[in-house]
Protein backbone atom coordinates (compact mmCIF):
# COMPACT_ATOMS: atom_id res chain seq x y z
CA UNK A 1 0.00 0.00 0.00
CA UNK A 2 1.45 3.34 -1.04
CA UNK A 3 1.40 6.33 1.26
CA UNK A 4 -1.34 8.81 0.36
CA UNK A 5 -0.42 12.16 -1.10
CA UNK A 6 -1.58 15.56 0.06
CA UNK A 7 -1.62 17.10 3.52
CA UNK A 8 -4.81 15.38 4.82
CA UNK A 9 -3.65 12.09 3.30
CA UNK A 10 -0.41 12.23 5.28
CA UNK A 11 -2.28 12.96 8.51
CA UNK A 12 -4.51 9.96 7.92
CA UNK A 13 -1.49 7.80 7.03
CA UNK A 14 0.37 8.88 10.19
CA UNK A 15 -2.69 8.13 12.33
CA UNK A 16 -3.04 4.66 10.76
CA UNK A 17 0.64 3.86 11.30
CA UNK A 18 0.42 5.04 14.93
CA UNK A 19 -2.71 2.92 15.48
CA UNK A 20 -1.05 -0.13 13.91
CA UNK A 21 2.03 0.28 16.10
CA UNK A 22 -0.17 0.66 19.18
CA UNK A 23 -2.02 -2.56 18.27
CA UNK A 24 1.26 -4.42 17.70
CA UNK A 25 2.63 -3.18 21.05
CA UNK A 26 -0.56 -4.25 22.85
CA UNK A 27 -0.47 -7.64 21.13
CA UNK A 28 3.20 -8.15 22.03
CA UNK A 29 2.28 -7.70 25.70
CA UNK A 30 0.03 -10.79 25.39
CA UNK A 31 2.72 -13.09 23.95
CA UNK A 32 3.70 -15.99 26.25
CA UNK A 33 6.50 -15.27 28.68
CA UNK A 34 9.03 -17.81 29.92
CA UNK A 35 11.81 -17.52 32.49
CA UNK A 36 14.18 -19.80 34.34
CA UNK A 37 14.87 -19.40 38.04
CA UNK A 38 16.73 -21.21 40.82
CA UNK A 39 14.80 -23.04 43.51
CA UNK A 40 17.08 -22.62 46.52
CA UNK A 41 17.13 -24.91 49.54
CA UNK A 42 17.97 -23.70 53.04
CA UNK A 43 14.55 -23.49 54.66
CA UNK A 44 13.92 -19.83 53.84
CA UNK A 45 10.77 -18.73 52.03
CA UNK A 46 11.45 -17.56 48.45
CA UNK A 47 9.18 -16.25 45.69
CA UNK A 48 9.38 -15.92 41.92
CA UNK A 49 6.83 -14.08 39.75
CA UNK A 50 6.01 -13.51 36.09
CA UNK A 51 3.47 -11.02 34.80
CA UNK A 52 1.77 -10.77 31.46
CA UNK A 53 -0.41 -7.72 30.97
CA UNK A 54 -2.89 -7.58 33.85
CA UNK A 55 -2.08 -11.12 35.06
CA UNK A 56 0.57 -12.37 37.47
CA UNK A 57 1.66 -15.79 38.67
CA UNK A 58 3.74 -16.01 41.85
CA UNK A 59 5.40 -19.19 43.13
CA UNK A 60 6.32 -19.10 46.83
CA UNK A 61 8.12 -22.00 48.49
CA UNK A 62 10.49 -23.24 51.16
CA UNK A 63 12.76 -26.23 50.50
CA UNK A 64 15.53 -28.20 52.20
CA UNK A 65 18.40 -30.43 51.10
CA UNK A 66 20.65 -30.58 48.06
CA UNK A 67 21.74 -27.58 46.02
CA UNK A 68 19.99 -25.06 43.80
CA UNK A 69 17.81 -26.55 41.06
CA UNK A 70 16.98 -24.82 37.79
CA UNK A 71 13.19 -24.47 37.34
CA UNK A 72 11.06 -22.83 34.66
CA UNK A 73 7.92 -20.65 34.73
CA UNK A 74 5.76 -20.01 31.67
CA UNK A 75 2.75 -17.70 31.58
CA UNK A 76 0.39 -17.06 28.68
CA UNK A 77 -3.06 -15.80 27.76
CA UNK A 78 -5.13 -17.66 25.15
CA UNK A 79 -7.55 -16.12 22.67
CA UNK A 80 -10.46 -17.38 24.79
CA UNK A 81 -9.22 -15.38 27.85
CA UNK A 82 -7.58 -18.23 29.75
CA UNK A 83 -4.43 -17.35 31.71
CA UNK A 84 -2.03 -20.25 32.14
CA UNK A 85 0.88 -20.60 34.52
CA UNK A 86 3.24 -23.59 34.44
CA UNK A 87 6.02 -24.04 36.98
CA UNK A 88 8.30 -27.06 36.69
CA UNK A 89 11.73 -28.61 36.87
CA UNK A 90 12.72 -29.37 33.25
CA UNK A 91 14.98 -32.25 34.37
CA UNK A 92 11.93 -34.08 35.78
CA UNK A 93 11.98 -35.05 39.43
CA UNK A 94 13.14 -32.58 42.04
CA UNK A 95 15.40 -33.90 44.77
CA UNK A 96 14.57 -31.08 47.13
CA UNK A 97 12.36 -31.56 50.18
CA UNK A 98 9.63 -28.90 49.94
CA UNK A 99 8.26 -27.85 53.33
CA UNK A 100 5.68 -25.55 51.71
CA UNK A 101 4.55 -24.25 48.34
CA UNK A 102 1.94 -21.89 46.95
CA UNK A 103 1.25 -20.66 43.42
CA UNK A 104 -0.99 -17.61 43.25
CA UNK A 105 -2.61 -15.93 40.26
CA UNK A 106 -3.73 -12.30 40.18
CA UNK A 107 -6.21 -10.95 37.66
CA UNK A 108 -7.81 -14.35 37.02
CA UNK A 109 -9.83 -17.08 38.75
CA UNK A 110 -8.49 -20.66 38.75
CA UNK A 111 -10.55 -23.07 36.65
CA UNK A 112 -8.16 -26.05 36.81
CA UNK A 113 -4.92 -26.78 38.65
CA UNK A 114 -2.71 -29.81 39.20
CA UNK A 115 0.46 -30.48 41.19
CA UNK A 116 2.98 -33.21 40.37
CA UNK A 117 5.72 -34.98 42.31
CA UNK A 118 7.51 -35.72 39.03
CA UNK A 119 7.52 -33.79 35.75
CA UNK A 120 7.71 -35.61 32.42
CA UNK A 121 11.33 -35.77 31.23
CA UNK A 122 13.72 -38.34 29.79
CA UNK A 123 11.03 -40.89 29.00
CA UNK A 124 9.41 -40.51 32.42
CA UNK A 125 5.77 -39.44 32.81
CA UNK A 126 4.17 -36.80 35.00
CA UNK A 127 3.23 -38.24 38.39
CA UNK A 128 0.46 -36.23 40.06
CA UNK A 129 0.31 -35.55 43.77
CA UNK A 130 -2.59 -37.17 45.57
CA UNK A 131 -5.58 -34.80 45.83
CA UNK A 132 -5.30 -34.70 49.62
CA UNK A 133 -1.71 -33.34 49.40
CA UNK A 134 -2.70 -29.96 47.94
CA UNK A 135 -5.63 -27.58 47.82
CA UNK A 136 -6.99 -25.24 45.16
CA UNK A 137 -8.88 -22.00 45.85
CA UNK A 138 -10.08 -19.33 43.41
CA UNK A 139 -6.59 -17.83 43.20
CA UNK A 140 -4.09 -20.28 44.77
CA UNK A 141 -2.73 -23.81 44.64
CA UNK A 142 -0.88 -24.75 47.82
CA UNK A 143 0.37 -27.61 49.95
CA UNK A 144 -2.06 -29.03 52.48
CA UNK A 145 -0.55 -28.85 55.96
CA UNK A 146 0.02 -32.33 57.42
CA UNK A 147 -0.90 -34.10 54.16
CA UNK A 148 1.76 -32.91 51.68
CA UNK A 149 4.59 -35.48 51.36
CA UNK A 150 7.30 -32.92 50.50
CA UNK A 151 7.79 -33.86 46.82
CA UNK A 152 7.07 -31.27 44.12
CA UNK A 153 8.31 -31.04 40.54
CA UNK A 154 5.53 -29.30 38.60
CA UNK A 155 2.46 -27.08 38.98
CA UNK A 156 -0.04 -26.34 36.20
CA UNK A 157 -2.74 -23.66 36.48
CA UNK A 158 -5.43 -22.59 34.03
CA UNK A 159 -7.46 -19.57 35.12
CA UNK A 160 -10.30 -17.60 33.56
CA UNK A 161 -9.29 -13.98 33.16
CA UNK A 162 -11.46 -11.36 34.78
CA UNK A 163 -11.34 -9.25 31.61
CA UNK A 164 -14.79 -8.26 30.36
CA UNK A 165 -15.55 -8.55 26.67
CA UNK A 166 -16.68 -5.29 25.07
PDB file of N, CA and C in Angstrom, residues 17-31:
ATOM      1  N   UNK A  17      -0.625   4.479  10.887  1.00  0.00           N
ATOM      2  CA  UNK A  17       0.636   3.857  11.301  1.00  0.00           C
ATOM      3  C   UNK A  17       0.737   3.848  12.827  1.00  0.00           C
ATOM      4  N   UNK A  18       0.379   4.961  13.463  1.00  0.00           N
ATOM      5  CA  UNK A  18       0.420   5.036  14.927  1.00  0.00           C
ATOM      6  C   UNK A  18      -0.537   4.015  15.541  1.00  0.00           C
ATOM      7  N   UNK A  19      -1.733   3.895  14.969  1.00  0.00           N
ATOM      8  CA  UNK A  19      -2.713   2.924  15.480  1.00  0.00           C
ATOM      9  C   UNK A  19      -2.206   1.498  15.308  1.00  0.00           C
ATOM     10  N   UNK A  20      -1.589   1.210  14.150  1.00  0.00           N
ATOM     11  CA  UNK A  20      -1.054  -0.130  13.906  1.00  0.00           C
ATOM     12  C   UNK A  20       0.060  -0.456  14.891  1.00  0.00           C
ATOM     13  N   UNK A  21       0.950   0.503  15.138  1.00  0.00           N
ATOM     14  CA  UNK A  21       2.026   0.276  16.101  1.00  0.00           C
ATOM     15  C   UNK A  21       1.482   0.068  17.504  1.00  0.00           C
ATOM     16  N   UNK A  22       0.458   0.821  17.874  1.00  0.00           N
ATOM     17  CA  UNK A  22      -0.167   0.657  19.179  1.00  0.00           C
ATOM     18  C   UNK A  22      -0.771  -0.741  19.313  1.00  0.00           C
ATOM     19  N   UNK A  23      -1.441  -1.205  18.254  1.00  0.00           N
ATOM     20  CA  UNK A  23      -2.018  -2.560  18.269  1.00  0.00           C
ATOM     21  C   UNK A  23      -0.935  -3.617  18.380  1.00  0.00           C
ATOM     22  N   UNK A  24       0.161  -3.450  17.635  1.00  0.00           N
ATOM     23  CA  UNK A  24       1.261  -4.416  17.702  1.00  0.00           C
ATOM     24  C   UNK A  24       1.890  -4.436  19.084  1.00  0.00           C
ATOM     25  N   UNK A  25       2.065  -3.269  19.697  1.00  0.00           N
ATOM     26  CA  UNK A  25       2.625  -3.184  21.046  1.00  0.00           C
ATOM     27  C   UNK A  25       1.705  -3.868  22.043  1.00  0.00           C
ATOM     28  N   UNK A  26       0.407  -3.618  21.938  1.00  0.00           N
ATOM     29  CA  UNK A  26      -0.556  -4.249  22.852  1.00  0.00           C
ATOM     30  C   UNK A  26      -0.554  -5.753  22.652  1.00  0.00           C
ATOM     31  N   UNK A  27      -0.471  -6.202  21.408  1.00  0.00           N
ATOM     32  CA  UNK A  27      -0.468  -7.643  21.129  1.00  0.00           C
ATOM     33  C   UNK A  27       0.803  -8.284  21.665  1.00  0.00           C
ATOM     34  N   UNK A  28       1.941  -7.593  21.532  1.00  0.00           N
ATOM     35  CA  UNK A  28       3.205  -8.153  22.034  1.00  0.00           C
ATOM     36  C   UNK A  28       3.146  -8.381  23.531  1.00  0.00           C
ATOM     37  N   UNK A  29       2.392  -7.549  24.253  1.00  0.00           N
ATOM     38  CA  UNK A  29       2.275  -7.704  25.704  1.00  0.00           C
ATOM     39  C   UNK A  29       1.541  -8.989  26.068  1.00  0.00           C
ATOM     40  N   UNK A  30       0.783  -9.569  25.131  1.00  0.00           N
ATOM     41  CA  UNK A  30       0.026 -10.788  25.392  1.00  0.00           C
ATOM     42  C   UNK A  30       0.780 -12.053  24.966  1.00  0.00           C
ATOM     43  N   UNK A  31       1.950 -11.914  24.361  1.00  0.00           N
ATOM     44  CA  UNK A  31       2.718 -13.086  23.954  1.00  0.00           C
ATOM     45  C   UNK A  31       3.175 -13.856  25.189  1.00  0.00           C
TER      46      UNK A  31
END
